Structures are given as C-alpha cells and as structure tokens.
Amino acid sequence: MVVFGNVSAANLPYQNGFLKAISSGGCDLMGHRSFRISTCSQALKTRTRRSAGPLKVVCVDIARPELENTVNFLEAASLSASFRSGPRPAKPLKVVIAGAGLAGLSTAKYLADAGHIPLLLEARDVLGGKIAAWKDEDGDWYETGLHIFFGAYPNVQNLFGELGINDRLQWKEHSMIFAMPSKPGEFSRFDFPDVLPAPLNGIWAILRNNEMLTWPEKIKFAIGLLPAMVGGQAYVEAQDGLSVEQWMRKQGVPDRVTDEVFIAMSKALNFINPDELSMQCILIALNRFLQEKHGSKMAFLDGNPPERLCMPIVEHIRSLGGEVRLNSRIKKIELDENDATVKSFLLTDGTTIQGDAYVFATPVDILKLLVPDSWKEIPYFKRLEKLVGVPVINVHIWFDRKLKNTYDHLLFSRSNLLSVYADMSLTCKEYYDPNRSMLELVFAPAEEWISRTDSDIIDATMKELERLFPDEISADQSKAKILKYHVVKTPRSVYKTIPDCEPCRPLQRSPIKGFYLAGDYTKQKYLASMEGAVLSGKFCSQSILQDYEMLAASGPQKLSEATVST
C-alpha cells in the first residue's frame, strides 16, 4: 500500500465549531493540516507512467457553442473591457489579496488589467482553492472536485477568451444524463435539440423524456413554475425563504418530481438534499438553463485546473507587474490603533505585508476565523455567522479495465450517497487512458461521512457503483478491481445555501475603509459556483477602482510600494 499526504482532519483541534487551522488561500479549510488524502495501491508498480510532454487530442469533442452574442456574455465582456480601457492610474495601488482560488485570481487579474499592482498570497503550495489538484507518484492527478464549465457561465467564458485558452474546454453533447435506480445499469437522457432556441430546446428535452416523469407530473410541474416565469427575478429572490421541498409542495408539484429530478440537481448544485437547499438556488439555475440556448451545455477542462486554468491567470498577472506567492498563510489581520482599519497582514512565518488596500478572497469560514474582535459586532461581519461551508468528499478510483457502461459526459448518479460522476479517462484529454477507467465521483451529502475512514468511503462508493455498473463492478471486486484510489475531503466547501441566507451575503466593499471581500459567497447573481467566484472578483476590483481617490490619499505610509518586513 502506498499512502500520499496522509493527514487526517479528524485529529485536528477545533475552536467554536470550526477547524482551528488558519489558511489564507481559497482553500475550503483544506490547509496543510486540515484535509486528508489517501491512496490505496493494490497494483501495479510496473504501471506505465504518463509522458510529461504536450497534451494529445484523443477525445472527440463537440464544437464550441456560439456564446458571444448572448446578452449575458456581452454584459460580462463589457465589464472585462472596462478594466482595460479605463484611464491609467497616476499612482498604481498596491493591493494585497489573500487567497489564490478563482475569486482571488480574478480579483488580481482585473486589478492588473486596470493598471494596479496586486500581491496575491496563497496559504498552500498549490493554486486554485476549490479547484486545486495534486499529482501522485504515478503521475496521475486527483482533484478537489469534479468541475463542469457551463455555457451559462459568461464571466468564466470571457476569462478563457481573454487568456487565449478557449481550446482548453472540451464541450460535450447538449444533454443531461441520469442513472435509473429502478433499472440498474440504464440511463435516461434529456437531449436539447440545437435547431430550437431557448426555452423551446429545454421544453422539448423535458417533454421527450417519458422515463423519469409522467405527463401529469410534467404538467403539474409546469403549472408550479408559472409564477417564476411571470414574476421574474423579483419572484426568484423572494423564494429564498423556502427549501426546494417546501416550495414544490406549496406549488402542488408531486413529490416524485423532487425525488426523480431535484434530489440529483440539489446535490449537484450545493451538495445537499432538497429538504435543505433554498429554492432560490434551483430557480436561478433553471432560469439560466432554460433562458439561454447553450446555458446547460457542459464542458470539461482538458487537464488539471492548476496548470491548465490557474497558471495562465498567474502568468497574465505577472506580465502586468503583479505578484503571486505560494506558502504565504495569513495569521492575523493587524489593525491601525487609531481607526481600526487594516495596517497589515501578518503571515505565519512572521512576515508583515502592507499595501494600499486589502482583499480577503478565502472561503467564508477562513475569514470568520480571522475577523478582528473589534469588527465582530459590525452587522456586515456578524451576518456572516449564518454562512457556513458544506462538507464534500471527492473520490477517484482507478480500475484495472475500461468500463463500458458509461459516457463521455457528466452523469447524475441518483444514488443516496453519490451526486455526479464522470469517467475522466474518457472526458479529459490529459487523463485519457484507452485501457483503464478512472471514475471521479462527488460523495454528497457528506456531513455524516466526513470523519469516516477512507476505506469506509470507498466501500460505500463501491456498493453504489455496483448498482450503476451491475455487469462490470461488484462491491467485493470480483469483477473490476481497484488499482488505487484517492479520497479528498473538504470539511468546509462552498457555503451551504439553506433558506434565508441571501440577506447574509456581503457586498464586496466592506464598511472598513480599504478592506474588501471576494468569493462566491459574496453578493452576486450566480451563487456558489466558479462563475460566482470570478464575478465576485470583478465586482471586488470594480469597488477598489471606484475608491481609488480615497485609497490613494489614505496616508503616505501606504503609498508607493507594498512593504514587506520581517
């Protein structure tokens, strides 16, 4: 057995219900001592290692959809352009940003585009935060989560275009594919025809699928959705106080609609079940998927996120004079004695970092651990207490053979323990393997499992896979055998989108002069997602630009270069 990075979250000290480990890096409370990764290798020291050379195109992918003329894409493009086209600052601001997840990277990127100088500090030795990934001793990658890039992510799609890496997205056919628990080994599809505009393509996809919902159920669901269609955004926002389950029953939608479709959607969107998830989250997703022709079209990144997405952002930041530092963990937010504004960030190695403005782009749980005592009773920060990261587990299993009962696509497992999964040896160019399958699975809800052993989690996963692959996988491994596995636990991932959370989400500009927030939990219309993280970084950058005169005049001690002292 080979074990990599075997550090258990269960052995860490806790304080006030949160992990005591301090992190600064968009890292889901997964710092060096706050998560566990284990692998089991029953085979094969002689296993062929992958070449470190250029990626080879081995999968057949669908052409990139035409996204550039959609209203949301153009709106996102306009916001991006505003950073590049605005007047250059007479004296660039030095902005210190904690956290190199997508929110922090986005903030730094757009500030650099506007002519300012970001200093991005990441607690860990890996970029990406919630999209981080690691390479094991065999050269295989394992990730924090299974990440899907939707057509309805206009700011993310613009970001890829701005970096010149659109070709790194592998688009799949426009379908949503669900496993059928009542028919082991079979799947049911919702296929969106390209010839129809939105929302007709989505309506057609729903109407043509008769395996999951009956006609009476479809009609009752459609009637239940009418208020959302008529009421628009105002209605959607007003549903934050109801769970998905409560809303469905209030609208007279049969429980079977929730069981057949929305349990899977709820777990995919926020890793929790419909009895907990706010209906606002579902309605926002449905609005994007049904109102945009390519909104629900999915793409996989062609390789590991730190190298294929995060590094191009870092290279762009550095090309414009910014800086990105790994292994730079925030220990304390130090305040000015006179006005309780931020004086500096103190790192765990004793280094003090100063700048003209400061941004926290970490998960909300990390921020709450580091909020200074004198700020805690300010309503802006006090409301954060309701925002709590949800536990999630990502499982990777390498098998000794190529599984046949799968697709080159994201699959909704519809199991009690699993959310979505994909055979990454099919869907991802860098992970391609013609002889063996590697399933990447999201284990959710994970709250009752986060402290369980990796072997317990793998055993439970195999029992679920036995239902999905009855002819190929058995729990006792008498069929397909496990070559190795990785289990990545995230005790605190995206914020748990339960009812009545929306009023607690903070704006990016805090009431503390010169202190800002970025992150998918902050106020923006895409909730907890990669799109939300990128958009929050744009909004954060925009707020700093709007405050330029105030920040530039805040005092000589904060002008010129960002200072570093030890």
Tab-separated table of N, CA and C in Angstrom, residues 425-534:
chain	number	residue	atom	x	y	z
A	425	SER	N	-11.194	9.153	-17.740
A	425	SER	CA	-10.341	8.591	-18.788
A	425	SER	C	-10.969	8.767	-20.161
A	426	LEU	N	-12.255	9.162	-20.198
A	426	LEU	CA	-12.941	9.473	-21.447
A	426	LEU	C	-13.114	10.967	-21.656
A	427	THR	N	-13.446	11.689	-20.586
A	427	THR	CA	-13.892	13.067	-20.727
A	427	THR	C	-12.762	14.078	-20.797
A	428	CYS	N	-11.551	13.717	-20.359
A	428	CYS	CA	-10.469	14.679	-20.191
A	428	CYS	C	-9.223	14.220	-20.949
A	429	LYS	N	-8.705	15.066	-21.811
A	429	LYS	CA	-7.559	14.693	-22.653
A	429	LYS	C	-6.350	14.261	-21.825
A	430	GLU	N	-6.017	15.055	-20.805
A	430	GLU	CA	-4.819	14.740	-20.023
A	430	GLU	C	-4.964	13.438	-19.251
A	431	TYR	N	-6.175	13.082	-18.864
A	431	TYR	CA	-6.408	11.881	-18.071
A	431	TYR	C	-6.777	10.678	-18.929
A	432	TYR	N	-6.771	10.848	-20.231
A	432	TYR	CA	-7.209	9.785	-21.137
A	432	TYR	C	-6.386	8.515	-20.966
A	433	ASP	N	-7.086	7.391	-20.968
A	433	ASP	CA	-6.438	6.083	-20.899
A	433	ASP	C	-7.291	5.106	-21.712
A	434	PRO	N	-6.744	4.497	-22.751
A	434	PRO	CA	-7.553	3.611	-23.595
A	434	PRO	C	-7.835	2.256	-22.965
A	435	ASN	N	-7.129	1.936	-21.869
A	435	ASN	CA	-7.218	0.589	-21.306
A	435	ASN	C	-7.883	0.522	-19.941
A	436	ARG	N	-7.895	1.642	-19.220
A	436	ARG	CA	-8.423	1.630	-17.854
A	436	ARG	C	-9.304	2.847	-17.628
A	437	SER	N	-10.308	2.678	-16.788
A	437	SER	CA	-11.180	3.791	-16.424
A	437	SER	C	-10.763	4.393	-15.093
A	438	MET	N	-10.921	5.713	-14.997
A	438	MET	CA	-10.780	6.398	-13.715
A	438	MET	C	-12.078	7.165	-13.474
A	439	LEU	N	-12.840	6.706	-12.499
A	439	LEU	CA	-14.077	7.391	-12.146
A	439	LEU	C	-13.777	8.454	-11.100
A	440	GLU	N	-14.249	9.650	-11.356
A	440	GLU	CA	-14.204	10.718	-10.357
A	440	GLU	C	-15.634	10.963	-9.921
A	441	LEU	N	-15.881	10.880	-8.610
A	441	LEU	CA	-17.236	10.913	-8.076
A	441	LEU	C	-17.332	11.925	-6.943
A	442	VAL	N	-18.461	12.609	-6.883
A	442	VAL	CA	-18.737	13.526	-5.777
A	442	VAL	C	-19.613	12.791	-4.771
A	443	PHE	N	-19.103	12.642	-3.561
A	443	PHE	CA	-19.780	11.938	-2.481
A	443	PHE	C	-20.543	12.982	-1.674
A	444	ALA	N	-21.875	13.001	-1.807
A	444	ALA	CA	-22.669	14.034	-1.142
A	444	ALA	C	-24.103	13.553	-0.972
A	445	PRO	N	-24.769	14.023	0.109
A	445	PRO	CA	-24.266	14.839	1.206
A	445	PRO	C	-23.199	14.080	2.016
A	446	ALA	N	-22.219	14.822	2.520
A	446	ALA	CA	-21.050	14.190	3.130
A	446	ALA	C	-20.914	14.441	4.623
A	447	GLU	N	-21.862	15.157	5.208
A	447	GLU	CA	-21.707	15.557	6.609
A	447	GLU	C	-21.518	14.361	7.532
A	448	GLU	N	-22.244	13.272	7.287
A	448	GLU	CA	-22.133	12.104	8.160
A	448	GLU	C	-20.918	11.242	7.819
A	449	TRP	N	-20.232	11.566	6.726
A	449	TRP	CA	-19.124	10.734	6.251
A	449	TRP	C	-17.767	11.412	6.348
A	450	ILE	N	-17.754	12.705	6.605
A	450	ILE	CA	-16.508	13.451	6.522
A	450	ILE	C	-15.460	12.959	7.530
A	451	SER	N	-15.912	12.401	8.656
A	451	SER	CA	-14.969	11.892	9.662
A	451	SER	C	-14.736	10.387	9.547
A	452	ARG	N	-15.398	9.749	8.583
A	452	ARG	CA	-15.213	8.311	8.402
A	452	ARG	C	-13.890	8.031	7.693
A	453	THR	N	-13.423	6.804	7.808
A	453	THR	CA	-12.160	6.449	7.177
A	453	THR	C	-12.314	6.395	5.658
A	454	ASP	N	-11.201	6.511	4.981
A	454	ASP	CA	-11.225	6.438	3.525
A	454	ASP	C	-11.709	5.067	3.047
A	455	SER	N	-11.318	4.038	3.750
A	455	SER	CA	-11.748	2.697	3.341
A	455	SER	C	-13.258	2.541	3.492
A	456	ASP	N	-13.849	3.150	4.524
A	456	ASP	CA	-15.311	3.129	4.674
A	456	ASP	C	-15.979	3.820	3.490
A	457	ILE	N	-15.419	4.953	3.100
A	457	ILE	CA	-15.987	5.720	1.992
A	457	ILE	C	-15.870	4.948	0.685
A	458	ILE	N	-14.732	4.318	0.462
A	458	ILE	CA	-14.547	3.527	-0.760
A	458	ILE	C	-15.489	2.324	-0.775
A	459	ASP	N	-15.648	1.667	0.362
A	459	ASP	CA	-16.573	0.532	0.431
A	459	ASP	C	-17.997	0.966	0.078
A	460	ALA	N	-18.420	2.108	0.642
A	460	ALA	CA	-19.769	2.607	0.359
A	460	ALA	C	-19.900	3.010	-1.109
A	461	THR	N	-18.866	3.612	-1.641
A	461	THR	CA	-18.890	4.013	-3.054
A	461	THR	C	-19.001	2.799	-3.960
A	462	MET	N	-18.258	1.748	-3.656
A	462	MET	CA	-18.303	0.542	-4.487
A	462	MET	C	-19.688	-0.104	-4.471
A	463	LYS	N	-20.360	-0.049	-3.336
A	463	LYS	CA	-21.718	-0.601	-3.274
A	463	LYS	C	-22.668	0.184	-4.180
A	464	GLU	N	-22.468	1.514	-4.223
A	464	GLU	CA	-23.290	2.322	-5.110
A	464	GLU	C	-22.926	2.067	-6.577
A	465	LEU	N	-21.635	1.900	-6.850
A	465	LEU	CA	-21.202	1.645	-8.225
A	465	LEU	C	-21.697	0.285	-8.727
A	466	GLU	N	-21.884	-0.642	-7.814
A	466	GLU	CA	-22.411	-1.954	-8.194
A	466	GLU	C	-23.796	-1.808	-8.839
A	467	ARG	N	-24.546	-0.796	-8.389
A	467	ARG	CA	-25.873	-0.555	-8.966
A	467	ARG	C	-25.765	0.127	-10.330
A	468	LEU	N	-24.767	0.964	-10.504
A	468	LEU	CA	-24.603	1.681	-11.756
A	468	LEU	C	-23.972	0.812	-12.842
A	469	PHE	N	-23.113	-0.114	-12.416
A	469	PHE	CA	-22.401	-0.985	-13.349
A	469	PHE	C	-22.604	-2.452	-12.942
A	470	PRO	N	-23.828	-2.956	-12.945
A	470	PRO	CA	-24.083	-4.304	-12.407
A	470	PRO	C	-23.333	-5.408	-13.141
A	471	ASP	N	-23.022	-5.206	-14.407
A	471	ASP	CA	-22.325	-6.244	-15.171
A	471	ASP	C	-20.809	-6.125	-15.081
A	472	GLU	N	-20.329	-4.972	-14.525
A	472	GLU	CA	-18.886	-4.734	-14.555
A	472	GLU	C	-18.249	-4.537	-13.190
A	473	ILE	N	-19.032	-4.082	-12.211
A	473	ILE	CA	-18.481	-3.780	-10.890
A	473	ILE	C	-19.283	-4.516	-9.829
A	474	SER	N	-18.590	-5.124	-8.908
A	474	SER	CA	-19.225	-5.692	-7.714
A	474	SER	C	-18.482	-5.165	-6.504
A	475	ALA	N	-19.198	-5.035	-5.406
A	475	ALA	CA	-18.599	-4.453	-4.210
A	475	ALA	C	-17.420	-5.257	-3.703
A	476	ASP	N	-17.416	-6.555	-3.942
A	476	ASP	CA	-16.316	-7.385	-3.462
A	476	ASP	C	-15.148	-7.447	-4.448
A	477	GLN	N	-15.205	-6.666	-5.511
A	477	GLN	CA	-14.158	-6.591	-6.536
A	477	GLN	C	-13.934	-7.912	-7.266
A	478	SER	N	-14.940	-8.734	-7.318
A	478	SER	CA	-14.815	-9.972	-8.082
A	478	SER	C	-14.878	-9.707	-9.589
A	479	LYS	N	-15.281	-8.483	-9.967
A	479	LYS	CA	-15.295	-8.083	-11.379
A	479	LYS	C	-14.171	-7.068	-11.575
A	480	ALA	N	-14.506	-5.807	-11.842
A	480	ALA	CA	-13.459	-4.797	-11.971
A	480	ALA	C	-12.745	-4.617	-10.640
A	481	LYS	N	-11.439	-4.549	-10.684
A	481	LYS	CA	-10.630	-4.418	-9.466
A	481	LYS	C	-10.059	-3.002	-9.357
A	482	ILE	N	-9.970	-2.529	-8.122
A	482	ILE	CA	-9.397	-1.211	-7.860
A	482	ILE	C	-7.877	-1.301	-7.925
A	483	LEU	N	-7.276	-0.473	-8.778
A	483	LEU	CA	-5.819	-0.363	-8.793
A	483	LEU	C	-5.339	0.572	-7.687
A	484	LYS	N	-6.039	1.679	-7.528
A	484	LYS	CA	-5.720	2.624	-6.450
A	484	LYS	C	-6.875	3.615	-6.344
A	485	TYR	N	-6.863	4.384	-5.278
A	485	TYR	CA	-7.876	5.420	-5.132
A	485	TYR	C	-7.312	6.604	-4.379
A	486	HIS	N	-7.942	7.742	-4.550
A	486	HIS	CA	-7.686	8.945	-3.753
A	486	HIS	C	-9.019	9.432	-3.203
A	487	VAL	N	-9.021	9.811	-1.954
A	487	VAL	CA	-10.182	10.433	-1.316
A	487	VAL	C	-9.761	11.820	-0.849
A	488	VAL	N	-10.429	12.847	-1.339
A	488	VAL	CA	-10.134	14.225	-0.939
A	488	VAL	C	-11.323	14.757	-0.155
A	489	LYS	N	-11.091	15.056	1.110
A	489	LYS	CA	-12.158	15.555	1.983
A	489	LYS	C	-12.058	17.070	2.123
A	490	THR	N	-13.170	17.737	1.965
A	490	THR	CA	-13.256	19.177	2.167
A	490	THR	C	-14.256	19.440	3.286
A	491	PRO	N	-13.782	19.617	4.516
A	491	PRO	CA	-14.723	19.839	5.624
A	491	PRO	C	-15.598	21.072	5.458
A	492	ARG	N	-15.087	22.094	4.745
A	492	ARG	CA	-15.863	23.311	4.502
A	492	ARG	C	-15.638	23.741	3.056
A	493	SER	N	-16.617	23.479	2.206
A	493	SER	CA	-16.503	23.866	0.801
A	493	SER	C	-17.353	25.113	0.561
A	494	VAL	N	-18.118	25.162	-0.518
A	494	VAL	CA	-18.977	26.312	-0.788
A	494	VAL	C	-19.983	26.496	0.345
A	495	TYR	N	-20.468	27.721	0.505
A	495	TYR	CA	-21.388	27.957	1.614
A	495	TYR	C	-22.696	27.192	1.379
A	496	LYS	N	-23.255	26.725	2.467
A	496	LYS	CA	-24.456	25.916	2.426
A	496	LYS	C	-25.655	26.822	2.142
A	497	THR	N	-26.265	26.658	0.971
A	497	THR	CA	-27.310	27.568	0.509
A	497	THR	C	-28.662	27.140	1.062
A	498	ILE	N	-28.819	27.304	2.363
A	498	ILE	CA	-30.086	26.996	3.019
A	498	ILE	C	-30.981	28.230	2.975
A	499	PRO	N	-32.277	28.084	3.258
A	499	PRO	CA	-33.169	29.248	3.219
A	499	PRO	C	-32.707	30.387	4.111
A	500	ASP	N	-33.001	31.602	3.649
A	500	ASP	CA	-32.748	32.851	4.376
A	500	ASP	C	-31.267	33.188	4.510
A	501	CYS	N	-30.429	32.659	3.630
A	501	CYS	CA	-29.016	33.027	3.616
A	501	CYS	C	-28.746	34.285	2.792
A	502	GLU	N	-29.615	34.536	1.820
A	502	GLU	CA	-29.337	35.621	0.872
A	502	GLU	C	-29.079	36.966	1.555
A	503	PRO	N	-29.848	37.360	2.582
A	503	PRO	CA	-29.572	38.648	3.234
A	503	PRO	C	-28.230	38.690	3.957
A	504	CYS	N	-27.632	37.539	4.197
A	504	CYS	CA	-26.365	37.486	4.931
A	504	CYS	C	-25.148	37.587	4.024
A	505	ARG	N	-25.360	37.479	2.729
A	505	ARG	CA	-24.231	37.536	1.800
A	505	ARG	C	-23.730	38.974	1.702
A	506	PRO	N	-22.442	39.198	1.921
A	506	PRO	CA	-21.930	40.572	1.976
A	506	PRO	C	-21.606	41.141	0.601
A	507	LEU	N	-21.713	42.449	0.470
A	507	LEU	CA	-21.173	43.126	-0.697
A	507	LEU	C	-19.647	43.042	-0.663
A	508	GLN	N	-19.034	43.265	-1.805
A	508	GLN	CA	-17.569	43.140	-1.866
A	508	GLN	C	-16.872	44.284	-1.128
A	509	ARG	N	-17.483	45.447	-1.057
A	509	ARG	CA	-16.900	46.569	-0.301
A	509	ARG	C	-17.372	46.474	1.146
A	510	SER	N	-16.453	46.333	2.070
A	510	SER	CA	-16.818	46.227	3.482
A	510	SER	C	-16.958	47.627	4.081
A	511	PRO	N	-17.524	47.751	5.286
A	511	PRO	CA	-17.598	49.063	5.940
A	511	PRO	C	-16.244	49.547	6.462
A	512	ILE	N	-15.234	48.685	6.424
A	512	ILE	CA	-13.885	49.069	6.851
A	512	ILE	C	-13.153	49.667	5.653
A	513	LYS	N	-12.726	50.899	5.761
A	513	LYS	CA	-12.057	51.573	4.647
A	513	LYS	C	-10.827	50.784	4.190
A	514	GLY	N	-10.807	50.480	2.909
A	514	GLY	CA	-9.650	49.792	2.340
A	514	GLY	C	-9.665	48.291	2.477
A	515	PHE	N	-10.777	47.711	2.990
A	515	PHE	CA	-10.859	46.252	3.158
A	515	PHE	C	-12.037	45.733	2.340
A	516	TYR	N	-11.774	44.712	1.522
A	516	TYR	CA	-12.759	44.198	0.571
A	516	TYR	C	-12.815	42.675	0.636
A	517	LEU	N	-13.914	42.130	0.122
A	517	LEU	CA	-14.089	40.686	0.079
A	517	LEU	C	-14.335	40.236	-1.357
A	518	ALA	N	-13.882	39.027	-1.656
A	518	ALA	CA	-14.237	38.358	-2.905
A	518	ALA	C	-14.467	36.894	-2.561
A	519	GLY	N	-15.311	36.250	-3.327
A	519	GLY	CA	-15.638	34.852	-3.070
A	519	GLY	C	-17.046	34.570	-3.526
A	520	ASP	N	-17.319	33.307	-3.857
A	520	ASP	CA	-18.650	33.002	-4.386
A	520	ASP	C	-19.757	33.191	-3.362
A	521	TYR	N	-19.412	33.350	-2.088
A	521	TYR	CA	-20.425	33.594	-1.059
A	521	TYR	C	-20.810	35.067	-1.007
A	522	THR	N	-20.003	35.954	-1.614
A	522	THR	CA	-20.339	37.372	-1.597
A	522	THR	C	-21.467	37.643	-2.590
A	523	LYS	N	-21.991	38.847	-2.552
A	523	LYS	CA	-23.214	39.169	-3.296
A	523	LYS	C	-22.948	39.218	-4.797
A	524	GLN	N	-23.549	38.300	-5.511
A	524	GLN	CA	-23.565	38.269	-6.970
A	524	GLN	C	-24.610	37.244	-7.381
A	525	LYS	N	-25.020	37.253	-8.628
A	525	LYS	CA	-26.228	36.530	-9.012
A	525	LYS	C	-26.017	35.073	-9.358
A	526	TYR	N	-24.791	34.562	-9.266
A	526	TYR	CA	-24.559	33.184	-9.671
A	526	TYR	C	-24.313	32.239	-8.489
A	527	LEU	N	-24.537	32.707	-7.277
A	527	LEU	CA	-24.449	31.864	-6.090
A	527	LEU	C	-23.104	31.163	-5.982
A	528	ALA	N	-23.089	29.972	-5.374
A	528	ALA	CA	-21.826	29.287	-5.069
A	528	ALA	C	-21.366	28.471	-6.277
A	529	SER	N	-20.481	29.046	-7.078
A	529	SER	CA	-20.049	28.402	-8.310
A	529	SER	C	-18.750	29.041	-8.773
A	530	MET	N	-18.119	28.423	-9.769
A	530	MET	CA	-16.932	29.041	-10.361
A	530	MET	C	-17.293	30.374	-10.998
A	531	GLU	N	-18.434	30.443	-11.655
A	531	GLU	CA	-18.891	31.698	-12.236
A	531	GLU	C	-19.068	32.756	-11.158
A	532	GLY	N	-19.662	32.380	-10.032
A	532	GLY	CA	-19.844	33.319	-8.939
A	532	GLY	C	-18.525	33.822	-8.390
A	533	ALA	N	-17.525	32.944	-8.300
A	533	ALA	CA	-16.214	33.348	-7.800
A	533	ALA	C	-15.568	34.365	-8.723
A	534	VAL	N	-15.596	34.100	-10.044
A	534	VAL	CA	-14.981	35.022	-10.998
A	534	VAL	C	-15.711	36.362	-10.998
